[in-house]
Amino acid sequence: MLLPPAPDDCRRLLDWFSETGYTFAGLTGRNLTERASRRYGTVKYLLEQTEEPSAFHMLARWFTIGVSVSAAQARATLPAWAIDLLAASGVLRAVNGDLEPTVMFSPLGTMLVASDPVLKWEDDPADLVLWPNPTTEQLFNFTIRKPFGSALDLGCGCGVQALGAATHCGSVTATDLSARAAEFTVFNARLNGIENVECAAGDGFDPVRGRRFDLIVANPPFFITPSSGLSYCENSLGLDLFCRRLAREAADHLNEQGFFQMVCEWVEIEGEPWRNRIAEWMEGSGCDAWAIKQYSMTPSKYGSERAHQRPPGGEHEFFAEWIAYARANRIAAVHGGVISMRKRSGKNWLRIDEEPISLKAAVGDVVLGAFSARDVLDVEAGLMRLRPRLAADARLVQLMGASDGQWSRQSLRLHLTGAMPRQIDIDPAVAQFIAQFDGKRRLDELIQALAERVNAPAQQVAGESIAVVRKLLAEGYIEV
């Protein structure tokens, strides 16, 4: 059982880990980011990298590689107070003269996040509490980071999303089907000095029935598989029905203007447009929704990927079982992506994008901006009062070609770099018009000035200009 030390001792431990170099930069700089695995033979390599006695290597062997160290060697290398605190908190245990780790520690900014040791994935993964992984990072970067009163981390795992939400939300509730996951989340919150997180165990929204939140984030066990033996990545419902269930139930747990954000996968059934499947998830939800497809896989590719990601043994059997499952359910493809829903009274809208959004850095402001832009688009009078601002990462690119001994313009395109790169052809007059979008003047003032400059009827210029602004605003070239 994990027992976080007293607050002062937690701070002392975190500072000491940092001083020894046990940070993300420290692990990366010493080539210790490769996952320890007996299956792929990386344990031996990592042990060779940490042979020289030092505090950093001792911590890396315990909390990155996940192997035991003799108690005598540990006490000859590390301060007694640190060993005693680690043992008292349950992250080390004495076994036949050795000190054995019970957790993996992942540095996350200034925090340390405990999860199950990485080698547990190969030994006994059924109730594994997973360490921070790519989908953890994706949801973390996708999350809207504005002040909220209350938040829910649904399917919290080791609690990374809850810890992130705690920095900008008044209170955070973290839930998971696994009681062990809830225990890890409580430990990680207290270890990192976070006091506004509470935890509960239960299926889906069951632990918070009757409650509403301003923000809900979910990184559910979304793998689409014939079995459900791995609770950290698989669920008991067929196809993508678990993710559908969460999307359908989320609205009942959102306050007005509250957001639900989820990483998920869904299937495309033969003869049915995949967009229709997402649209059905949102139908009648009382929410505006933005779904972004990040990737697609054929059934064989998906089966191969998921077989490779399973613990050692039975990969070939799993792949054969998956292919039979895909054929029986007429699965044409599996798509993955991110979804944001906002509870709002009135007529709701649905936006589905096939162009992925980069989730390597925080894009919560981009997501929030997209919802704000759509609000403006829905009100004609509000659009005219808008003070448009050209996106900071908008670039005008002119392509020139040589002809008859001179250069001539072949195309003029407006590019959007950053999280959602895209481009459109644009007329030179339009390019000149939007160059004035500095966030200071209202759109109706800019349109009036343009009409006077080109000596054209204001009503005609307004109609053409508004059409342009609507398109550019919807695509993110203009910000509000």
Coordinates of C-alpha atoms in Angstrom, one line a residue:
M1 CA 0.0 0.0 0.0
L2 CA 1.3 3.5 -0.9
L3 CA 1.5 6.0 2.0
P4 CA 2.6 9.4 1.0
P5 CA 5.0 11.0 3.6
A6 CA 4.2 14.2 5.4
P7 CA 4.1 17.4 3.2
D8 CA 7.5 18.6 4.3
D9 CA 9.0 15.2 3.7
C10 CA 7.4 15.0 0.2
R11 CA 9.0 18.3 -0.7
R12 CA 12.3 17.1 0.6
L13 CA 12.1 14.0 -1.5
L14 CA 11.2 15.8 -4.6
D15 CA 14.0 18.3 -4.2
W16 CA 16.5 15.4 -3.5
F17 CA 15.4 13.5 -6.7
S18 CA 15.9 16.7 -8.7
E19 CA 19.4 17.3 -7.1
T20 CA 20.5 13.8 -7.9
G21 CA 19.6 14.4 -11.6
Y22 CA 16.5 12.2 -11.6
T23 CA 14.6 14.5 -14.0
F24 CA 13.3 14.1 -17.5
A25 CA 16.4 15.9 -18.8
G26 CA 18.7 13.8 -16.7
L27 CA 17.2 10.5 -17.8
T28 CA 17.2 11.6 -21.5
G29 CA 20.8 13.0 -21.3
R30 CA 22.0 9.6 -20.0
N31 CA 20.1 7.5 -22.6
L32 CA 17.8 6.0 -20.1
T33 CA 14.5 6.7 -21.7
E34 CA 14.2 3.3 -23.5
R35 CA 11.6 1.2 -21.8
A36 CA 13.0 -1.7 -19.7
S37 CA 11.9 -5.0 -21.3
R38 CA 13.1 -8.6 -20.9
R39 CA 11.2 -9.3 -24.1
Y40 CA 13.4 -7.0 -26.2
G41 CA 16.5 -7.4 -24.2
T42 CA 16.8 -3.8 -23.0
V43 CA 17.2 -4.5 -19.3
K44 CA 20.8 -5.7 -19.7
Y45 CA 21.7 -2.6 -21.7
L46 CA 20.1 -0.3 -19.1
L47 CA 21.9 -2.0 -16.3
E48 CA 25.2 -1.5 -18.1
Q49 CA 24.4 2.2 -18.4
T50 CA 23.9 2.4 -14.6
E51 CA 26.8 0.3 -13.4
E52 CA 28.9 3.0 -11.8
P53 CA 27.8 3.5 -8.1
S54 CA 25.9 6.8 -7.7
A55 CA 22.7 8.2 -6.3
F56 CA 21.3 8.8 -9.7
H57 CA 22.1 5.3 -11.0
M58 CA 20.6 3.8 -7.8
L59 CA 17.3 5.7 -8.4
A60 CA 17.3 4.8 -12.1
R61 CA 17.7 1.1 -11.3
W62 CA 14.9 1.2 -8.9
F63 CA 12.4 3.6 -10.4
T64 CA 13.1 3.5 -14.2
I65 CA 14.5 0.0 -14.9
G66 CA 12.5 -1.6 -12.0
V67 CA 15.1 -3.9 -10.5
S68 CA 16.2 -4.7 -6.9
V69 CA 19.4 -3.3 -5.3
S70 CA 21.1 -4.8 -2.3
A71 CA 20.2 -3.0 0.9
A72 CA 23.9 -2.7 1.9
Q73 CA 24.8 -1.1 -1.4
A74 CA 21.9 1.3 -1.2
R75 CA 22.8 2.4 2.3
A76 CA 26.4 2.9 1.3
T77 CA 25.4 5.2 -1.5
L78 CA 22.3 7.0 -0.4
P79 CA 21.4 9.1 2.7
A80 CA 19.6 7.0 5.3
W81 CA 16.7 9.5 5.6
A82 CA 15.9 9.1 1.9
I83 CA 15.9 5.3 2.1
D84 CA 13.7 5.3 5.2
L85 CA 11.2 7.7 3.7
L86 CA 11.0 5.7 0.5
A87 CA 10.5 2.5 2.5
A88 CA 7.9 4.0 4.8
S89 CA 5.9 5.3 1.8
G90 CA 5.8 1.8 0.3
V91 CA 7.7 2.5 -2.9
L92 CA 10.5 0.3 -1.6
R93 CA 10.2 -3.0 0.2
A94 CA 12.8 -5.3 1.8
V95 CA 13.1 -8.8 0.1
N96 CA 15.9 -11.2 1.1
G97 CA 18.5 -8.5 1.8
D98 CA 17.5 -6.4 -1.2
L99 CA 15.4 -3.3 -1.6
E100 CA 12.8 -3.9 -4.3
P101 CA 10.8 -1.1 -6.0
T102 CA 7.0 -1.3 -6.1
V103 CA 6.6 1.7 -8.4
M104 CA 8.1 3.4 -11.4
F105 CA 8.7 7.2 -11.0
S106 CA 8.2 9.3 -14.1
P107 CA 9.4 12.9 -14.0
L108 CA 6.7 15.3 -15.3
G109 CA 7.9 18.9 -15.2
T110 CA 8.6 19.6 -11.6
M111 CA 6.5 16.6 -10.4
L112 CA 7.2 12.9 -9.9
V113 CA 4.4 10.5 -11.0
A114 CA 4.3 7.0 -9.6
S115 CA 2.9 4.1 -11.6
D116 CA 3.4 0.3 -11.6
P117 CA 7.0 -0.8 -12.4
V118 CA 7.5 -1.1 -16.1
L119 CA 8.4 -4.8 -15.9
K120 CA 5.0 -5.6 -14.4
W121 CA 3.7 -5.2 -18.0
E122 CA 5.5 -8.4 -18.9
D123 CA 4.8 -10.3 -15.7
D124 CA 1.2 -9.6 -14.5
P125 CA -0.5 -6.9 -16.5
A126 CA -4.2 -7.6 -15.8
D127 CA -4.6 -4.8 -13.2
L128 CA -1.6 -2.6 -14.4
V129 CA -1.6 1.0 -13.5
L130 CA 0.1 2.4 -16.6
W131 CA 2.9 5.0 -16.6
P132 CA 2.5 8.3 -18.6
N133 CA 2.4 7.3 -22.3
P134 CA 1.8 9.0 -25.7
T135 CA -2.0 9.2 -25.2
T136 CA -1.4 10.7 -21.7
E137 CA 0.6 13.5 -23.3
Q138 CA -1.9 14.0 -26.1
L139 CA -4.8 14.5 -23.8
F140 CA -2.7 16.6 -21.4
N141 CA -1.8 18.9 -24.3
F142 CA -5.3 18.9 -25.8
T143 CA -6.9 20.0 -22.5
I144 CA -8.3 23.5 -22.2
R145 CA -6.3 25.3 -19.5
K146 CA -8.6 28.1 -18.4
P147 CA -9.9 28.5 -14.8
F148 CA -12.7 26.1 -14.0
G149 CA -14.6 25.6 -10.8
S150 CA -14.7 21.8 -10.9
A151 CA -13.1 19.0 -13.0
L152 CA -13.4 15.3 -13.4
D153 CA -10.6 13.0 -14.6
L154 CA -12.5 10.0 -15.9
G155 CA -10.4 6.9 -16.0
C156 CA -7.5 8.5 -14.1
G157 CA -4.9 5.8 -14.2
C158 CA -1.9 7.2 -12.3
G159 CA -3.6 10.6 -12.2
V160 CA -1.6 12.7 -14.6
Q161 CA -4.7 14.5 -16.0
A162 CA -6.0 15.2 -12.5
L163 CA -2.7 16.7 -11.4
G164 CA -2.7 18.9 -14.5
A165 CA -6.3 20.0 -13.9
A166 CA -5.6 20.8 -10.2
T167 CA -3.4 23.8 -11.3
H168 CA -6.4 25.6 -12.9
C169 CA -9.5 24.1 -11.4
G170 CA -10.9 24.7 -7.9
S171 CA -11.5 21.1 -7.2
V172 CA -10.8 17.8 -9.1
T173 CA -12.4 14.4 -8.8
A174 CA -10.5 11.5 -10.2
T175 CA -12.2 8.1 -10.9
D176 CA -11.2 4.8 -12.3
L177 CA -12.6 1.3 -12.5
S178 CA -9.4 0.1 -10.8
A179 CA -9.1 0.8 -7.0
R180 CA -5.3 0.5 -7.4
A181 CA -5.4 3.4 -9.9
A182 CA -7.3 5.6 -7.5
E183 CA -4.7 4.7 -4.8
F184 CA -1.9 5.8 -7.2
T185 CA -3.6 9.0 -8.0
V186 CA -4.1 9.9 -4.3
F187 CA -0.4 9.1 -3.6
N188 CA 0.8 11.2 -6.6
A189 CA -1.4 14.2 -5.6
R190 CA -0.1 14.2 -2.0
L191 CA 3.5 13.5 -3.1
N192 CA 3.4 16.6 -5.3
G193 CA 1.8 18.8 -2.7
I194 CA -1.6 18.9 -4.4
E195 CA -4.5 19.1 -2.0
N196 CA -7.6 19.7 -4.2
V197 CA -7.9 16.2 -5.7
E198 CA -10.3 13.5 -4.4
C199 CA -10.5 10.0 -5.8
A200 CA -13.1 7.3 -6.1
A201 CA -13.2 3.8 -7.8
G202 CA -16.0 2.7 -10.1
D203 CA -17.2 2.1 -13.6
G204 CA -17.5 5.1 -15.9
F205 CA -19.7 7.9 -14.4
D206 CA -21.1 5.6 -11.7
P207 CA -18.9 7.2 -8.9
V208 CA -20.2 10.7 -9.7
R209 CA -23.9 10.1 -10.4
G210 CA -25.9 13.2 -9.9
R211 CA -22.8 15.5 -10.0
R212 CA -21.9 18.1 -12.7
F213 CA -18.5 19.5 -13.6
D214 CA -17.1 22.4 -15.7
L215 CA -14.4 20.2 -17.2
I216 CA -14.3 16.4 -17.8
V217 CA -11.2 14.8 -19.4
A218 CA -11.0 11.1 -20.3
N219 CA -8.3 8.8 -21.6
P220 CA -10.4 5.7 -21.5
P221 CA -9.4 2.1 -22.2
F222 CA -10.3 2.5 -25.9
F223 CA -8.5 -0.4 -27.6
I224 CA -11.0 -2.2 -29.9
T225 CA -10.3 -5.8 -29.3
P226 CA -12.3 -9.1 -29.0
S227 CA -11.1 -9.5 -25.4
S228 CA -11.1 -7.3 -22.3
G229 CA -8.5 -8.8 -20.0
L230 CA -6.3 -5.7 -19.8
S231 CA -8.2 -3.1 -17.9
Y232 CA -5.8 -0.3 -18.6
C233 CA -6.4 -0.4 -22.3
E234 CA -9.4 -2.7 -23.1
N235 CA -13.0 -2.6 -22.1
S236 CA -15.9 -5.1 -21.9
L237 CA -18.1 -3.5 -24.6
G238 CA -17.9 -4.4 -28.2
L239 CA -16.3 -2.3 -31.0
D240 CA -16.2 1.4 -29.9
L241 CA -19.3 1.3 -27.7
F242 CA -17.5 2.2 -24.5
C243 CA -16.3 5.5 -26.0
R244 CA -19.7 6.1 -27.4
R245 CA -21.2 5.5 -24.0
L246 CA -18.9 8.1 -22.4
A247 CA -19.7 10.7 -25.1
R248 CA -23.4 10.0 -24.7
E249 CA -23.4 10.2 -20.9
A250 CA -21.0 13.1 -20.6
A251 CA -23.6 15.9 -21.2
D252 CA -25.5 14.8 -18.1
H253 CA -22.4 15.5 -16.0
L254 CA -21.5 18.9 -17.5
N255 CA -22.6 22.3 -16.2
E256 CA -23.7 24.8 -18.9
Q257 CA -20.7 25.9 -20.9
G258 CA -18.7 22.9 -19.5
F259 CA -16.3 20.9 -21.6
F260 CA -15.8 17.2 -22.1
Q261 CA -12.5 16.2 -23.8
M262 CA -11.6 12.6 -24.8
V263 CA -8.9 10.6 -26.6
C264 CA -10.6 7.7 -28.3
E265 CA -10.9 5.3 -31.3
W266 CA -13.9 4.4 -33.4
V267 CA -14.6 1.9 -36.2
E268 CA -15.7 2.4 -39.7
I269 CA -18.2 -0.3 -40.8
E270 CA -18.3 -1.4 -44.4
G271 CA -20.6 0.7 -46.5
E272 CA -21.1 3.3 -43.7
P273 CA -19.3 6.7 -43.7
W274 CA -17.3 7.0 -40.5
R275 CA -18.4 10.6 -40.0
N276 CA -22.0 9.3 -39.5
R277 CA -20.8 7.2 -36.6
I278 CA -19.3 10.2 -34.7
A279 CA -22.4 12.2 -35.6
E280 CA -24.6 9.6 -33.9
W281 CA -22.5 9.8 -30.8
M282 CA -23.3 13.5 -30.5
E283 CA -26.9 13.5 -31.7
G284 CA -29.3 15.0 -29.1
S285 CA -26.4 15.5 -26.6
G286 CA -27.1 19.2 -26.0
C287 CA -23.5 19.8 -26.8
D288 CA -21.5 21.5 -29.5
A289 CA -18.8 19.1 -30.6
W290 CA -15.5 19.1 -32.5
A291 CA -14.0 15.8 -33.5
I292 CA -10.6 15.6 -35.0
K293 CA -9.4 12.4 -36.7
Q294 CA -5.7 11.9 -36.0
Y295 CA -5.0 8.6 -37.7
S296 CA -6.6 5.6 -39.6
M297 CA -5.6 2.0 -39.8
T298 CA -6.7 -1.0 -41.9
P299 CA -8.0 -4.0 -39.9
S300 CA -4.7 -5.9 -40.5
K301 CA -2.5 -3.0 -39.5
Y302 CA -4.6 -2.3 -36.4
G303 CA -4.5 -5.9 -35.4
S304 CA -0.7 -6.0 -35.8
E305 CA -0.2 -2.9 -33.8
R306 CA -2.4 -4.1 -30.9
A307 CA -0.8 -7.6 -30.9
H308 CA 2.6 -5.9 -30.7
Q309 CA 1.5 -3.8 -27.7
R310 CA 0.2 -6.8 -25.7
P311 CA 2.4 -8.5 -23.1
P312 CA 4.7 -11.3 -24.3
G313 CA 3.0 -14.5 -25.5
G314 CA 0.0 -15.2 -27.6
E315 CA 0.6 -12.4 -30.2
H316 CA -0.1 -14.7 -33.2
E317 CA -3.3 -16.0 -31.5
F318 CA -4.5 -12.5 -30.7
F319 CA -3.9 -11.3 -34.3
A320 CA -5.9 -14.3 -35.7
E321 CA -8.7 -13.6 -33.2
W322 CA -8.7 -9.9 -34.1
I323 CA -9.0 -10.6 -37.9
A324 CA -11.9 -12.9 -37.3
Y325 CA -13.5 -10.3 -35.1
A326 CA -13.0 -7.6 -37.7
R327 CA -14.5 -9.7 -40.5
A328 CA -17.5 -10.8 -38.4
N329 CA -18.2 -7.1 -37.5
R330 CA -17.5 -5.8 -41.1
I331 CA -14.8 -3.4 -39.8
A332 CA -13.4 -1.5 -42.8
A333 CA -11.0 0.7 -40.8
V334 CA -10.2 1.9 -37.3
H335 CA -9.8 5.6 -36.7
G336 CA -8.4 7.4 -33.7
G337 CA -8.6 11.0 -32.6
V338 CA -9.7 13.6 -30.1
I339 CA -13.1 15.0 -29.2
S340 CA -14.2 18.1 -27.5
M341 CA -17.9 18.7 -26.4
R342 CA -19.3 21.8 -24.8
K343 CA -22.7 21.8 -23.0
R344 CA -24.7 24.7 -24.4
S345 CA -28.4 25.5 -24.5
G346 CA -29.9 26.2 -28.0
K347 CA -29.1 24.8 -31.4
N348 CA -25.9 22.8 -31.3
W349 CA -23.3 22.3 -34.0
L350 CA -20.9 19.5 -35.0
R351 CA -17.5 20.0 -36.6
I352 CA -15.5 17.0 -37.9
D353 CA -12.0 17.5 -39.2
E354 CA -9.8 15.0 -41.1
E355 CA -6.7 17.1 -40.7
P356 CA -4.9 16.2 -37.5
I357 CA -4.0 18.6 -34.8
S358 CA -0.4 18.5 -33.4
L359 CA -0.5 17.4 -29.8
K360 CA 3.3 17.8 -29.2
A361 CA 2.6 21.0 -27.3
A362 CA -0.3 22.6 -25.4
V363 CA -3.2 23.4 -27.8
G364 CA -6.0 24.1 -25.3
D365 CA -6.1 27.7 -26.4
V366 CA -6.5 26.6 -30.0
V367 CA -9.5 24.4 -29.0
L368 CA -11.1 27.1 -26.9
G369 CA -10.5 29.6 -29.8
A370 CA -12.3 27.3 -32.2
F371 CA -15.4 27.2 -30.0
S372 CA -15.2 31.0 -29.5
A373 CA -15.0 31.5 -33.2
R374 CA -18.0 29.4 -33.9
D375 CA -20.0 31.4 -31.3
V376 CA -19.2 34.5 -33.3
L377 CA -20.1 32.9 -36.6
D378 CA -23.6 32.0 -35.3
V379 CA -24.5 35.7 -34.6
E380 CA -24.4 38.0 -37.6
A381 CA -24.5 41.2 -35.6
G382 CA -21.8 39.9 -33.3
L383 CA -19.7 39.2 -36.4
M384 CA -19.8 42.8 -37.5
R385 CA -18.7 44.0 -34.1
L386 CA -15.8 41.6 -34.1
R387 CA -12.4 43.0 -33.9
P388 CA -10.6 40.4 -36.1
R389 CA -7.0 39.5 -35.5
L390 CA -4.9 37.5 -38.0
A391 CA -3.6 34.4 -36.5
A392 CA 0.0 34.7 -35.3
D393 CA 1.1 31.7 -37.3
A394 CA -0.6 32.9 -40.6
R395 CA 1.8 33.3 -43.5
L396 CA 1.2 34.6 -47.0
V397 CA 3.2 32.7 -49.6
Q398 CA 3.6 33.8 -53.2
L399 CA 4.8 31.3 -55.8
M400 CA 6.6 32.9 -58.8
G401 CA 7.4 31.4 -62.2
A402 CA 9.7 32.5 -65.0
S403 CA 7.9 33.3 -68.3
D404 CA 9.1 35.5 -71.2
G405 CA 12.2 36.6 -69.4
Q406 CA 10.5 37.8 -66.3
W407 CA 8.9 36.5 -63.1
S408 CA 5.1 36.3 -62.8
R409 CA 2.9 35.2 -59.9
Q410 CA 1.6 31.7 -60.3
S411 CA -0.3 31.4 -57.0
L412 CA -0.9 33.2 -53.7
R413 CA -1.7 31.1 -50.7
L414 CA -2.4 31.8 -47.1
H415 CA -0.7 29.2 -44.9
L416 CA -1.4 28.4 -41.3
T417 CA 1.5 26.8 -39.5
G418 CA 1.4 25.6 -35.9
A419 CA -0.9 23.0 -34.4
M420 CA -3.2 22.6 -37.4
P421 CA -1.2 23.4 -40.5
R422 CA -3.2 24.1 -43.7
Q423 CA -3.3 26.4 -46.7
I424 CA -5.8 28.0 -49.1
D425 CA -5.5 30.0 -52.3
I426 CA -6.3 33.6 -51.7
D427 CA -7.0 36.7 -53.9
P428 CA -4.5 39.5 -53.7
A429 CA -7.2 42.0 -52.7
V430 CA -8.4 39.7 -49.9
A431 CA -4.8 39.2 -48.7
Q432 CA -4.5 43.0 -48.5
F433 CA -7.8 43.3 -46.7
I434 CA -7.0 40.7 -43.9
A435 CA -3.5 42.2 -43.4
Q436 CA -5.3 45.0 -41.5
F437 CA -6.8 42.5 -39.0
D438 CA -4.8 43.6 -36.0
G439 CA -7.5 43.1 -33.3
K440 CA -8.0 46.9 -32.9
R441 CA -10.7 47.9 -35.4
R442 CA -14.2 46.4 -35.8
L443 CA -15.1 44.5 -38.9
D444 CA -17.8 46.9 -39.9
E445 CA -15.3 49.8 -39.7
L446 CA -12.8 47.8 -41.9
I447 CA -15.5 47.0 -44.4
Q448 CA -16.6 50.6 -44.6
A449 CA -13.0 51.8 -45.2
L450 CA -12.6 49.1 -47.9
A451 CA -15.8 50.2 -49.6
E452 CA -14.6 53.8 -49.7
R453 CA -11.2 52.8 -51.0
V454 CA -12.5 50.7 -53.9
N455 CA -15.4 53.0 -54.5
A456 CA -18.0 50.2 -54.3
P457 CA -21.4 50.0 -52.6
A458 CA -20.9 49.2 -48.9
Q459 CA -23.6 46.6 -48.9
Q460 CA -21.9 44.7 -51.7
V461 CA -18.5 44.9 -50.1
A462 CA -20.0 43.8 -46.8
G463 CA -21.6 40.7 -48.3
E464 CA -18.4 39.6 -50.0
S465 CA -16.2 40.5 -47.0
I466 CA -18.3 38.6 -44.5
A467 CA -18.2 35.5 -46.6
V468 CA -14.4 35.6 -46.6
V469 CA -14.2 36.3 -42.9
R470 CA -16.6 33.5 -42.1
K471 CA -14.5 31.0 -44.0
L472 CA -11.2 32.2 -42.5
L473 CA -12.6 32.4 -39.0
A474 CA -13.9 28.8 -39.2
E475 CA -10.6 27.5 -40.4
G476 CA -8.5 29.3 -37.8
Y477 CA -6.8 31.9 -39.9
I478 CA -8.5 34.6 -37.9
E479 CA -8.8 34.7 -34.2
V480 CA -11.4 36.4 -32.0

